[in-house]
XYZ file of C-alpha atoms in Angstrom:
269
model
C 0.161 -10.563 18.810
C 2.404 -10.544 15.635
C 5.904 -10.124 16.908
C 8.610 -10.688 14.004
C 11.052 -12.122 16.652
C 8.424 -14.791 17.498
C 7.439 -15.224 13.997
C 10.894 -16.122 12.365
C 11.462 -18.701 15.619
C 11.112 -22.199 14.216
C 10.834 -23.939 17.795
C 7.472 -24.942 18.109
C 4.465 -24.845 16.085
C 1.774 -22.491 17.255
C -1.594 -24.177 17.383
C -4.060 -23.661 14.833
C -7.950 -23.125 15.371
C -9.369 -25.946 14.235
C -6.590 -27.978 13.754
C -5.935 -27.312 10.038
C -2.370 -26.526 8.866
C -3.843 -24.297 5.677
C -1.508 -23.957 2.476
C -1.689 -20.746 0.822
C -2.706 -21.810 -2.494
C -5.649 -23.636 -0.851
C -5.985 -20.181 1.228
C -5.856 -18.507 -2.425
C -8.270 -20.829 -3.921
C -11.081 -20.199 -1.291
C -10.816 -16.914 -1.777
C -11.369 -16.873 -5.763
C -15.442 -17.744 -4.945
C -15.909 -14.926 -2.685
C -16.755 -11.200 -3.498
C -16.001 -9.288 -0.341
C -13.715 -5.958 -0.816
C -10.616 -6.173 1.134
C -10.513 -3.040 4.265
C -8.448 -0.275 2.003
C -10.430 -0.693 -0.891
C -13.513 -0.481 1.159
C -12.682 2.713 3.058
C -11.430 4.019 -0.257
C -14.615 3.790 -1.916
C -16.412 5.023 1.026
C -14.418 8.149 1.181
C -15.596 8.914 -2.336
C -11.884 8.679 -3.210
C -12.975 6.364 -6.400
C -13.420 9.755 -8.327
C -9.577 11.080 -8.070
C -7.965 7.648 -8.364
C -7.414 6.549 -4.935
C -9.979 4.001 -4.929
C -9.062 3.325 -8.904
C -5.261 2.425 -7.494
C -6.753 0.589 -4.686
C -8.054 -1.919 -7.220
C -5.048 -1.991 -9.637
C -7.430 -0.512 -12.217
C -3.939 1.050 -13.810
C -5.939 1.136 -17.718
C -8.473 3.689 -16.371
C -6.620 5.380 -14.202
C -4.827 6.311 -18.242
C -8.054 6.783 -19.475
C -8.825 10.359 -19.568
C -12.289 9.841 -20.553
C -12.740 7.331 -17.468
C -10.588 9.317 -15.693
C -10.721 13.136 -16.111
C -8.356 15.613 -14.834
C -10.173 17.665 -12.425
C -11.822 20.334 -13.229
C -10.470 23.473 -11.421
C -12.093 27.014 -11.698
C -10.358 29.978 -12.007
C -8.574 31.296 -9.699
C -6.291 33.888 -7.760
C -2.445 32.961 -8.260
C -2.182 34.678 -5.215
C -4.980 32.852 -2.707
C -4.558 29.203 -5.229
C -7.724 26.915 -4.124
C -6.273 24.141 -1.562
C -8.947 21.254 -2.850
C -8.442 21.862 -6.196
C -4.573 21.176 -5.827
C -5.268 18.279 -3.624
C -7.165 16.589 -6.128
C -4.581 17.237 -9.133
C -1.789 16.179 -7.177
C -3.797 12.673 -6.513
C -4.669 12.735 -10.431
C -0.999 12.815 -11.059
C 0.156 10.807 -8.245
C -2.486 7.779 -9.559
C -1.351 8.321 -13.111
C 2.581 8.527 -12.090
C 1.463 4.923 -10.432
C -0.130 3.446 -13.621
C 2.952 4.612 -15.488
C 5.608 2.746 -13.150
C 3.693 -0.031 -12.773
C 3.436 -0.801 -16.648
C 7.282 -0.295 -16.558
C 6.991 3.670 -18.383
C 9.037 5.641 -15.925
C 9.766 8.279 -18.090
C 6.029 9.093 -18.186
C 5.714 8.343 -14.874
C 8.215 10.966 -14.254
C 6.641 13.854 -16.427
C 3.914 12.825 -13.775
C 5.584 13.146 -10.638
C 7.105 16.717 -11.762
C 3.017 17.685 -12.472
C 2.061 16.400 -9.198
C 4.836 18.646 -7.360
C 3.454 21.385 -9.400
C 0.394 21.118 -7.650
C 1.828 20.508 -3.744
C 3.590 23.608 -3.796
C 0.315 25.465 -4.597
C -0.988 23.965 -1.814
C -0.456 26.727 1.263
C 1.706 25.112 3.930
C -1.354 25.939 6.436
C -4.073 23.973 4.321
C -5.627 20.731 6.232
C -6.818 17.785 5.348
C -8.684 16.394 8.171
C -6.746 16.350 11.243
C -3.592 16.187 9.168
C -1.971 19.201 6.651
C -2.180 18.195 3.061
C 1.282 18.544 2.244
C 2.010 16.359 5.140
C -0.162 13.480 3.952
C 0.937 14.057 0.223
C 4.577 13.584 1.354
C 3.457 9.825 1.705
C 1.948 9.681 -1.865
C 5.440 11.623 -3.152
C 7.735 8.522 -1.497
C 5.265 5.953 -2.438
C 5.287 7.298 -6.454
C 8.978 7.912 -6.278
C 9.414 4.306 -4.814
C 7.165 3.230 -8.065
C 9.600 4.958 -10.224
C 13.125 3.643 -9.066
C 11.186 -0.280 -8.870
C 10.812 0.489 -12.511
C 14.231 1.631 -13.360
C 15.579 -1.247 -11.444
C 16.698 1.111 -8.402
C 15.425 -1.725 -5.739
C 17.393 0.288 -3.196
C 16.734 3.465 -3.710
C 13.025 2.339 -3.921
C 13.024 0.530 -0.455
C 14.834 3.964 0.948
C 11.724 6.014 -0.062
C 9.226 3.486 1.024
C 11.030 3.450 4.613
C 10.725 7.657 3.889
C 7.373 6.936 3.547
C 6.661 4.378 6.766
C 8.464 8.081 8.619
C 5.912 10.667 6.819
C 3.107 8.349 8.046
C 4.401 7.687 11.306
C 4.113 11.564 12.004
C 0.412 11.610 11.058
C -2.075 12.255 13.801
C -4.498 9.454 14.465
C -7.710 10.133 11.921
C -10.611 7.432 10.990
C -10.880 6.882 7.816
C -7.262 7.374 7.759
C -5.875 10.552 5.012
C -3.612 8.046 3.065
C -5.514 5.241 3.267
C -2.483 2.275 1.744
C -0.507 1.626 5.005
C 3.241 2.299 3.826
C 4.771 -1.044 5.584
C 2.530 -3.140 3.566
C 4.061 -1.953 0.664
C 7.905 -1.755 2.481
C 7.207 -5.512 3.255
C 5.934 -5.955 -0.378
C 8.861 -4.897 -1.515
C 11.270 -6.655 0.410
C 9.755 -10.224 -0.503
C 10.209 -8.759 -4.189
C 13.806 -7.804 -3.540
C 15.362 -10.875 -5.260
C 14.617 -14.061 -6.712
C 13.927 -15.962 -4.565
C 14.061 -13.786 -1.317
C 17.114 -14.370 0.737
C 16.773 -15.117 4.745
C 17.460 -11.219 5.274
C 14.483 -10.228 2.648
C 12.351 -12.200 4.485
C 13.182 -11.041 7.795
C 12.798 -7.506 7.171
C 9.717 -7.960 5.545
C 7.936 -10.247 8.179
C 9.486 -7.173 10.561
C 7.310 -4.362 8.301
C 3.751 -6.314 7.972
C 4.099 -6.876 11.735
C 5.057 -3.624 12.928
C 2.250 -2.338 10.437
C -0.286 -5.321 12.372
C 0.503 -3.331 15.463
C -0.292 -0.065 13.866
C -3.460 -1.509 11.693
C -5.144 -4.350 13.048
C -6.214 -7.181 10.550
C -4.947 -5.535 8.074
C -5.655 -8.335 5.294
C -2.439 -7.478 3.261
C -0.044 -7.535 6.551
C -1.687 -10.500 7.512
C -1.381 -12.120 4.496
C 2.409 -11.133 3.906
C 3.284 -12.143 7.211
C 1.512 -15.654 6.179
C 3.665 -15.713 2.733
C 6.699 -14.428 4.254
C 6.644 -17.141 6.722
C 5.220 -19.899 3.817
C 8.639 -19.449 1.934
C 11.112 -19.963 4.890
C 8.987 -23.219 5.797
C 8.244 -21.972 8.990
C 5.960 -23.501 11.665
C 4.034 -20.218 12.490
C 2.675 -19.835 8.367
C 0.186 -21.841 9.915
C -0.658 -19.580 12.587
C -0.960 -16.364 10.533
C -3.037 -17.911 7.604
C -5.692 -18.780 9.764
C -5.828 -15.460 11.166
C -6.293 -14.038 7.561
C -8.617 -16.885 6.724
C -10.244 -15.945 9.939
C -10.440 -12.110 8.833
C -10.701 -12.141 5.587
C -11.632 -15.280 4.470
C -14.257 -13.948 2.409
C -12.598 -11.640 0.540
C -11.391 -11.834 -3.260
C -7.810 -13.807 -3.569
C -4.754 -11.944 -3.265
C -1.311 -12.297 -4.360
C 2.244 -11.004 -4.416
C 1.195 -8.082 -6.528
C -1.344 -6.685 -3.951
C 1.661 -6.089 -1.521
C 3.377 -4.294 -3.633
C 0.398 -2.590 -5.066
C 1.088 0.917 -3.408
């Protein structure tokens, strides 16, 4: 099991199946010549989510997710102000939420902003009672708000403020009953751990620590998650610790024949 405590111990090296102490940039390298979609971008696509930018953000495809003619707003019909249309809210809200994303990630957080204000507009037209699955909407966008707020401080150079929300976040999800595929598919540790290892330059011991903590409490929660997995692997990779070894050849052993991934794809969502 992945247990942060165990993970940051130096004492002994964990044994490796088949005896191969794996760098990462070898691990990185194998993974360039394969084609395999990693698990959230797979369930993404499979729960149609590529239309409303879900699956889009999933990929880092931040260019189209701009591209109104790639990417149209949805289309909502008319309606009664009084009895608004749950769906049609829940997909602008994701529209904005994916655009908001784009925005922060290319550094415009004044646009991504104006997007976060539209993207309210549309959660509090959603009616507290509406579900999304086993879940309420409002409860699963509350993930998507932290997340896209998180984007926004990153990008004004708020580090804090944006680990607060993401921890916000890893709470909001927490709460969500169990549900396969799950409503919000981007596990919100993955992206708290991302964040941590991004936290300075170079990460200090405490970075390192907290994010090892976050992809293995999200391991517990998600098993195999590739991203985790591979954070734990990086996290571990930068202290020089034994166990790296360990935790790459799980991911190898998982997701070995998936396309490479890299710092970014932590801190992706």
């Amino acid at each position: 099991s992945c247990r942060s405590a165990e993970a940051l111990q130096p004492l002994r090296v964990e044994p490796v199946a088949r005896g191969v102490d794996v760098e990462l940039g070898q691990v990185l390298d194998q993974q360039a010549r394969h084609q395999r979609l990693d698990r959230q971008r797979l369930v993404a696509e499979r729960a149609g989510a590529e239309a409303d930018g879900v699956g889009l953000a999933a990929h880092g495809r931040w260019s189209v997710i701009l591209d109104e003619r790639k990417s149209p707003r949805p289309v909502c019909p008319s309606e009664d102000p009084e009895k608004p249309s749950p769906d049609c809210h829940i997909a602008g809200a994701i529209w904005h939420w994916a655009r908001g994303m784009a925005y922060a990630a290319s550094g415009d957080w004044g646009k991504a902003d104006s997007e976060l204000s539209l993207f309210r507009d549309d959660v509090v037209n959603i009616p507290e009672s509406a579900d999304w699955s086993n879940n309420k909407a409002r409860s699963v966008l509350a993930i998507a708000a932290e997340t896209l707020q998180a984007r926004i401080a990153w990008a004004k150079n708020q580090r804090t403020s944006a680990i607060d929300h993401l921890e916000q976040a890893v709470l909001y999800e927490d709460a969500l009953k169990y549900d396969e595929p799950p409503q919000w598919v981007f596990p919100a540790r993955q992206s708290l751990g991302g964040a941590y290892m991004a936290l300075h330059s170079p990460p200090t011991e405490d970075d390192l620590r907290a994010a090892v903590s976050a992809f293995c409490t999200d391991l517990r929660k998600h098993r195999e998650n590739g991203r985790s997995l591979y954070g734990v692997a990086l996290a571990l990779y930068r202290r020089g610790n034994p166990w790296k070894a360990t935790y790459v050849q799980r991911y190898l052993d998982a997701w070995g024949d998936s396309p490479g991934l890299d710092e970014t794809d932590l801190w992706l969502l």
